[in-house]
mmCIF file with all atom_site columns, C-alpha atoms in Angstrom:
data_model
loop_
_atom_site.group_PDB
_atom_site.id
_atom_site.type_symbol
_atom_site.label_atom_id
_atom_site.label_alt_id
_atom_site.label_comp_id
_atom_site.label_asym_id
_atom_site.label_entity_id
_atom_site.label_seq_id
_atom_site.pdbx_PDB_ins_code
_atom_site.Cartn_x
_atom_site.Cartn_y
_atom_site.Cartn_z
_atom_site.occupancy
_atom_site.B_iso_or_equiv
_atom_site.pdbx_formal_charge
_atom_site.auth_seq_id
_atom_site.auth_comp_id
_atom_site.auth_asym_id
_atom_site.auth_atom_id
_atom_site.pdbx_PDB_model_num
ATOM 1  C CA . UNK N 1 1  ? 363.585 -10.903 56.097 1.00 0.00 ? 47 UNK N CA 1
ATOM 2  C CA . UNK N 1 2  ? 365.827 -9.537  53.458 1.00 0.00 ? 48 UNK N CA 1
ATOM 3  C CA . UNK N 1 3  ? 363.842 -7.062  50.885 1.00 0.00 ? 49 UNK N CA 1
ATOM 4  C CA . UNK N 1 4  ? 366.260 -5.912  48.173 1.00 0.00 ? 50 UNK N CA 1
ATOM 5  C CA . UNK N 1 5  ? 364.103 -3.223  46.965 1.00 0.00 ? 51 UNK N CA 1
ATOM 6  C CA . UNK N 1 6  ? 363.499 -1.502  49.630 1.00 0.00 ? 52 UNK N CA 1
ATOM 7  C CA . UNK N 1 7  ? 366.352 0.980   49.134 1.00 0.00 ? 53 UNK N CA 1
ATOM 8  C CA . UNK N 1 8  ? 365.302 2.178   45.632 1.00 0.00 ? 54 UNK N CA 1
ATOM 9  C CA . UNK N 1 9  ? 362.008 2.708   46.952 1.00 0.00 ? 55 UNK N CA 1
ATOM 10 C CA . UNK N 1 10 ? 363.260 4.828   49.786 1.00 0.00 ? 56 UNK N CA 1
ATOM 11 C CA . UNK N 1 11 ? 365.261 6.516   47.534 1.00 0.00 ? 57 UNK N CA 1
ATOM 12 C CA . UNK N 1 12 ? 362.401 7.262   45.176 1.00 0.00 ? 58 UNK N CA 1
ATOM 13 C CA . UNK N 1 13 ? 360.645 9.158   47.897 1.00 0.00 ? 59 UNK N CA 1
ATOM 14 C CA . UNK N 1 14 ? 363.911 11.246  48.973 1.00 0.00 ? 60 UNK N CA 1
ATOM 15 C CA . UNK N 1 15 ? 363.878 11.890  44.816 1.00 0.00 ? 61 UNK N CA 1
ATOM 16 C CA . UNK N 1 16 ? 360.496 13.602  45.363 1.00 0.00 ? 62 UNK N CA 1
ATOM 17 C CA . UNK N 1 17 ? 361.461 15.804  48.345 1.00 0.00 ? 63 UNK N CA 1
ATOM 18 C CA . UNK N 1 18 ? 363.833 17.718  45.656 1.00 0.00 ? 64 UNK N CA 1
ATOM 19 C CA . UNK N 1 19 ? 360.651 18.773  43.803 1.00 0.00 ? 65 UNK N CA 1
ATOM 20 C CA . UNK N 1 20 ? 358.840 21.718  46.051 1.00 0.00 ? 66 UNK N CA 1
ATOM 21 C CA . UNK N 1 21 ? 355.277 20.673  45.006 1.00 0.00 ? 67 UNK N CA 1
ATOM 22 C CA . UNK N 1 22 ? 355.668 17.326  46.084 1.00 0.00 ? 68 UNK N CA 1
ATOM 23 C CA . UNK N 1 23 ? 357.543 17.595  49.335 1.00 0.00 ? 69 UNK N CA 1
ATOM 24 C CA . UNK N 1 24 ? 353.782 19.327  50.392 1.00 0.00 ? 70 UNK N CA 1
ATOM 25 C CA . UNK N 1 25 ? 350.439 17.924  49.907 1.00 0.00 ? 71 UNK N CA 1
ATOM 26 C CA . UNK N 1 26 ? 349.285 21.325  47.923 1.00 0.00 ? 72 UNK N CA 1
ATOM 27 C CA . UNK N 1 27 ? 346.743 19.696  45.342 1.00 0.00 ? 73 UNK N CA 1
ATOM 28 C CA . UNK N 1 28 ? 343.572 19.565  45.964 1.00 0.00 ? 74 UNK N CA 1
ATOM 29 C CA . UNK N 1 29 ? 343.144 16.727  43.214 1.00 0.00 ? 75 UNK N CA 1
ATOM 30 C CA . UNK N 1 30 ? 344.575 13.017  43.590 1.00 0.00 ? 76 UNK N CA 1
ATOM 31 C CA . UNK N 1 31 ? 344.872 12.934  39.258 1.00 0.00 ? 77 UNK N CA 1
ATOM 32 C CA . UNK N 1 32 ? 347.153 16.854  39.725 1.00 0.00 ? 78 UNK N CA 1
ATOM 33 C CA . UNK N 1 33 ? 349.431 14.852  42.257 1.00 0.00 ? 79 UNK N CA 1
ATOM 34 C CA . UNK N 1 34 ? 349.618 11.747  40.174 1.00 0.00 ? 80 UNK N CA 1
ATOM 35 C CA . UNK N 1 35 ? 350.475 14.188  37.129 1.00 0.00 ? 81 UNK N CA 1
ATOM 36 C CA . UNK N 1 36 ? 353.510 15.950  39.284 1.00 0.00 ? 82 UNK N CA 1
ATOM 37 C CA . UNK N 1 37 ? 354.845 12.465  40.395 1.00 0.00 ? 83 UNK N CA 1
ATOM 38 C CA . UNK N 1 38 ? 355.219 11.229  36.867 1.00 0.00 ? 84 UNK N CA 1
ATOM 39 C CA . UNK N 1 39 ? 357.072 14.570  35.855 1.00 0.00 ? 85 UNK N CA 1
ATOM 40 C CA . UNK N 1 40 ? 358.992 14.374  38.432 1.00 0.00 ? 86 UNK N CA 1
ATOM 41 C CA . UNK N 1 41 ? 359.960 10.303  37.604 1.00 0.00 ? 87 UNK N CA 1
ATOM 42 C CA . UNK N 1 42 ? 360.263 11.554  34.282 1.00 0.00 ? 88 UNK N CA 1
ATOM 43 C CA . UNK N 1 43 ? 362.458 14.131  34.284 1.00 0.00 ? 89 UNK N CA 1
ATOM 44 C CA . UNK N 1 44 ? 364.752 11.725  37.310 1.00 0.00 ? 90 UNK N CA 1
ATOM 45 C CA . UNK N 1 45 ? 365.000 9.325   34.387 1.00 0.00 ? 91 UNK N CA 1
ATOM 46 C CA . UNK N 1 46 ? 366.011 12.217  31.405 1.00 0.00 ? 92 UNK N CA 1
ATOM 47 C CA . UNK N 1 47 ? 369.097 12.781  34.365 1.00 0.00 ? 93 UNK N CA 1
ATOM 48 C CA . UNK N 1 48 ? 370.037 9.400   34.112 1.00 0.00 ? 94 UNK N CA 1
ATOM 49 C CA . UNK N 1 49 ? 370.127 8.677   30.702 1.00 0.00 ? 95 UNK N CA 1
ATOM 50 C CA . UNK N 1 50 ? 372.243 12.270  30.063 1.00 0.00 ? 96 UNK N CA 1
#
């Protein structure tokens, strides 16, 4: 089976592994988590577009 996007979501994960709050589970909260992930995606895409 050939899934083509696996790699970006791989990648996506690595991305996350540069932040230091999300390469741990520190929050106690699932919404804090959810917050950090979309900062993190957010600030991934600000570095693309520059």
């Amino acid at each position: 089976m050939y899934f083509p996007n696996v790699g970006a979501f791989v990648r996506t994960f690595g991305w996350f592994n540069w932040c230091r709050r999300l390469s741990k589970d520190y929050e106690i909260l699932p919404q804090t988590s959810e917050a950090f992930i979309y900062v993190a995606m957010i600030r991934l895409m600000l570095k693309q577009l520059a």
